[in-house]
């Protein structure tokens, strides 16, 4: 899901912003440490890729990757760019110290050598 969102960043921009490239659908927004996704968009993506939302959301909850409402639900009725709908809030992984400012990792020189000819 994170890769899919990363491949479609324009769908998470405010279409009303003057500098926005989004002239189409809004799937949600990325807000600090949270990926806020329209429920129907996420369910459609999961279904097309052979995943069951109920099973996936339970795994996300076990790992602490999904935010619950005060009532313990996974679906939040909230506004994104002024549009009230049902959204799912995924907690984004925090940056680790192993990457540089461009997102590259330092590699151990021994890893560069291939173990075969």
mmCIF file of C-alpha atoms in Angstrom:
data_model
loop_
_atom_site.group_PDB
_atom_site.id
_atom_site.type_symbol
_atom_site.label_atom_id
_atom_site.label_comp_id
_atom_site.label_asym_id
_atom_site.label_seq_id
_atom_site.Cartn_x
_atom_site.Cartn_y
_atom_site.Cartn_z
ATOM 1 C CA UNK A 1 0.000 0.000 0.000
ATOM 2 C CA UNK A 2 2.844 2.396 0.823
ATOM 3 C CA UNK A 3 4.501 1.720 -2.537
ATOM 4 C CA UNK A 4 1.197 2.276 -4.335
ATOM 5 C CA UNK A 5 0.714 5.605 -2.537
ATOM 6 C CA UNK A 6 4.310 6.591 -3.291
ATOM 7 C CA UNK A 7 3.752 5.861 -6.989
ATOM 8 C CA UNK A 8 0.660 8.105 -6.998
ATOM 9 C CA UNK A 9 1.626 11.155 -4.889
ATOM 10 C CA UNK A 10 -0.504 13.535 -6.948
ATOM 11 C CA UNK A 11 -3.678 11.771 -5.701
ATOM 12 C CA UNK A 12 -2.826 12.940 -2.176
ATOM 13 C CA UNK A 13 -2.485 16.639 -3.051
ATOM 14 C CA UNK A 14 -5.103 19.311 -2.416
ATOM 15 C CA UNK A 15 -6.713 19.904 -5.832
ATOM 16 C CA UNK A 16 -7.723 23.426 -4.758
ATOM 17 C CA UNK A 17 -4.145 24.510 -4.024
ATOM 18 C CA UNK A 18 -2.739 26.862 -6.651
ATOM 19 C CA UNK A 19 0.431 24.800 -7.125
ATOM 20 C CA UNK A 20 -1.292 21.368 -7.109
ATOM 21 C CA UNK A 21 -0.772 19.009 -10.034
ATOM 22 C CA UNK A 22 -3.885 17.081 -8.975
ATOM 23 C CA UNK A 23 -6.672 17.762 -11.452
ATOM 24 C CA UNK A 24 -8.457 14.473 -10.837
ATOM 25 C CA UNK A 25 -9.415 12.148 -8.022
ATOM 26 C CA UNK A 26 -8.351 12.723 -4.435
ATOM 27 C CA UNK A 27 -7.517 9.463 -2.659
ATOM 28 C CA UNK A 28 -6.588 11.043 0.656
ATOM 29 C CA UNK A 29 -3.670 12.945 2.068
ATOM 30 C CA UNK A 30 -0.303 12.428 3.637
ATOM 31 C CA UNK A 31 -0.178 14.305 6.920
ATOM 32 C CA UNK A 32 3.078 14.186 8.899
ATOM 33 C CA UNK A 33 3.319 10.564 10.060
ATOM 34 C CA UNK A 34 -0.075 9.465 8.708
ATOM 35 C CA UNK A 35 -1.378 8.222 5.341
ATOM 36 C CA UNK A 36 -5.089 9.033 5.292
ATOM 37 C CA UNK A 37 -6.830 6.964 2.594
ATOM 38 C CA UNK A 38 -10.389 7.067 1.330
ATOM 39 C CA UNK A 39 -11.935 3.779 2.450
ATOM 40 C CA UNK A 40 -13.469 2.909 -0.947
ATOM 41 C CA UNK A 41 -10.236 3.655 -2.817
ATOM 42 C CA UNK A 42 -8.226 1.455 -0.442
ATOM 43 C CA UNK A 43 -10.747 -1.402 -0.520
ATOM 44 C CA UNK A 44 -10.809 -1.314 -4.331
ATOM 45 C CA UNK A 45 -6.994 -1.394 -4.490
ATOM 46 C CA UNK A 46 -6.781 -4.303 -2.041
ATOM 47 C CA UNK A 47 -9.525 -6.246 -3.839
ATOM 48 C CA UNK A 48 -7.881 -5.804 -7.255
ATOM 49 C CA UNK A 49 -4.651 -7.159 -5.798
ATOM 50 C CA UNK A 50 -6.225 -10.180 -4.081
ATOM 51 C CA UNK A 51 -6.166 -8.939 -0.481
ATOM 52 C CA UNK A 52 -8.973 -9.014 2.046
ATOM 53 C CA UNK A 53 -9.322 -5.728 3.940
ATOM 54 C CA UNK A 54 -10.505 -7.393 7.152
ATOM 55 C CA UNK A 55 -7.493 -9.708 7.303
ATOM 56 C CA UNK A 56 -5.043 -6.975 6.307
ATOM 57 C CA UNK A 57 -6.417 -4.447 8.796
ATOM 58 C CA UNK A 58 -6.059 -6.976 11.635
ATOM 59 C CA UNK A 59 -2.390 -7.491 10.729
ATOM 60 C CA UNK A 60 -1.863 -3.725 10.526
ATOM 61 C CA UNK A 61 -3.430 -3.383 13.982
ATOM 62 C CA UNK A 62 -1.168 -6.113 15.426
ATOM 63 C CA UNK A 63 1.848 -4.213 14.098
ATOM 64 C CA UNK A 64 0.585 -0.813 15.230
ATOM 65 C CA UNK A 65 0.279 0.483 11.650
ATOM 66 C CA UNK A 66 -3.370 1.559 11.702
ATOM 67 C CA UNK A 67 -5.004 4.186 13.875
ATOM 68 C CA UNK A 68 -8.258 3.358 15.631
ATOM 69 C CA UNK A 69 -11.052 5.744 16.523
ATOM 70 C CA UNK A 70 -11.866 6.317 20.210
ATOM 71 C CA UNK A 71 -14.604 3.689 19.672
ATOM 72 C CA UNK A 72 -12.024 1.125 18.502
ATOM 73 C CA UNK A 73 -12.988 1.255 14.807
ATOM 74 C CA UNK A 74 -10.564 1.535 11.899
ATOM 75 C CA UNK A 75 -12.753 3.799 9.763
ATOM 76 C CA UNK A 76 -12.671 7.509 10.574
ATOM 77 C CA UNK A 77 -15.399 9.883 9.417
ATOM 78 C CA UNK A 78 -13.322 12.954 8.778
ATOM 79 C CA UNK A 79 -12.604 15.672 6.232
ATOM 80 C CA UNK A 80 -9.785 15.640 3.728
ATOM 81 C CA UNK A 81 -9.421 18.879 1.779
ATOM 82 C CA UNK A 82 -12.958 19.813 2.765
ATOM 83 C CA UNK A 83 -14.565 16.515 1.700
ATOM 84 C CA UNK A 84 -16.143 14.523 4.509
ATOM 85 C CA UNK A 85 -16.008 10.792 3.952
ATOM 86 C CA UNK A 86 -14.828 7.511 5.457
ATOM 87 C CA UNK A 87 -11.049 7.289 5.737
ATOM 88 C CA UNK A 88 -8.532 4.792 7.026
ATOM 89 C CA UNK A 89 -5.483 6.212 8.778
ATOM 90 C CA UNK A 90 -2.264 4.290 8.332
ATOM 91 C CA UNK A 91 0.676 5.196 10.540
ATOM 92 C CA UNK A 92 3.737 5.707 8.368
ATOM 93 C CA UNK A 93 7.026 4.111 9.369
ATOM 94 C CA UNK A 94 9.526 6.550 10.808
ATOM 95 C CA UNK A 95 12.782 7.249 9.021
ATOM 96 C CA UNK A 96 15.647 5.143 10.238
ATOM 97 C CA UNK A 97 19.186 6.325 10.753
ATOM 98 C CA UNK A 98 20.555 3.979 8.075
ATOM 99 C CA UNK A 99 19.654 6.200 5.114
ATOM 100 C CA UNK A 100 21.199 9.432 3.981
ATOM 101 C CA UNK A 101 19.271 12.573 3.024
ATOM 102 C CA UNK A 102 18.596 11.117 -0.457
ATOM 103 C CA UNK A 103 17.220 7.838 0.940
ATOM 104 C CA UNK A 104 20.255 5.687 0.129
ATOM 105 C CA UNK A 105 21.799 3.197 2.540
ATOM 106 C CA UNK A 106 25.492 2.788 3.176
ATOM 107 C CA UNK A 107 26.472 -0.708 2.073
ATOM 108 C CA UNK A 108 29.047 -2.921 3.729
ATOM 109 C CA UNK A 109 31.854 -3.398 1.128
ATOM 110 C CA UNK A 110 31.645 -7.176 1.596
ATOM 111 C CA UNK A 111 28.053 -7.126 0.352
ATOM 112 C CA UNK A 112 29.149 -5.754 -3.014
ATOM 113 C CA UNK A 113 30.992 -8.964 -3.910
ATOM 114 C CA UNK A 114 28.817 -11.690 -5.362
ATOM 115 C CA UNK A 115 29.245 -15.159 -3.814
ATOM 116 C CA UNK A 116 29.430 -16.867 -7.234
ATOM 117 C CA UNK A 117 31.247 -16.435 -10.560
#
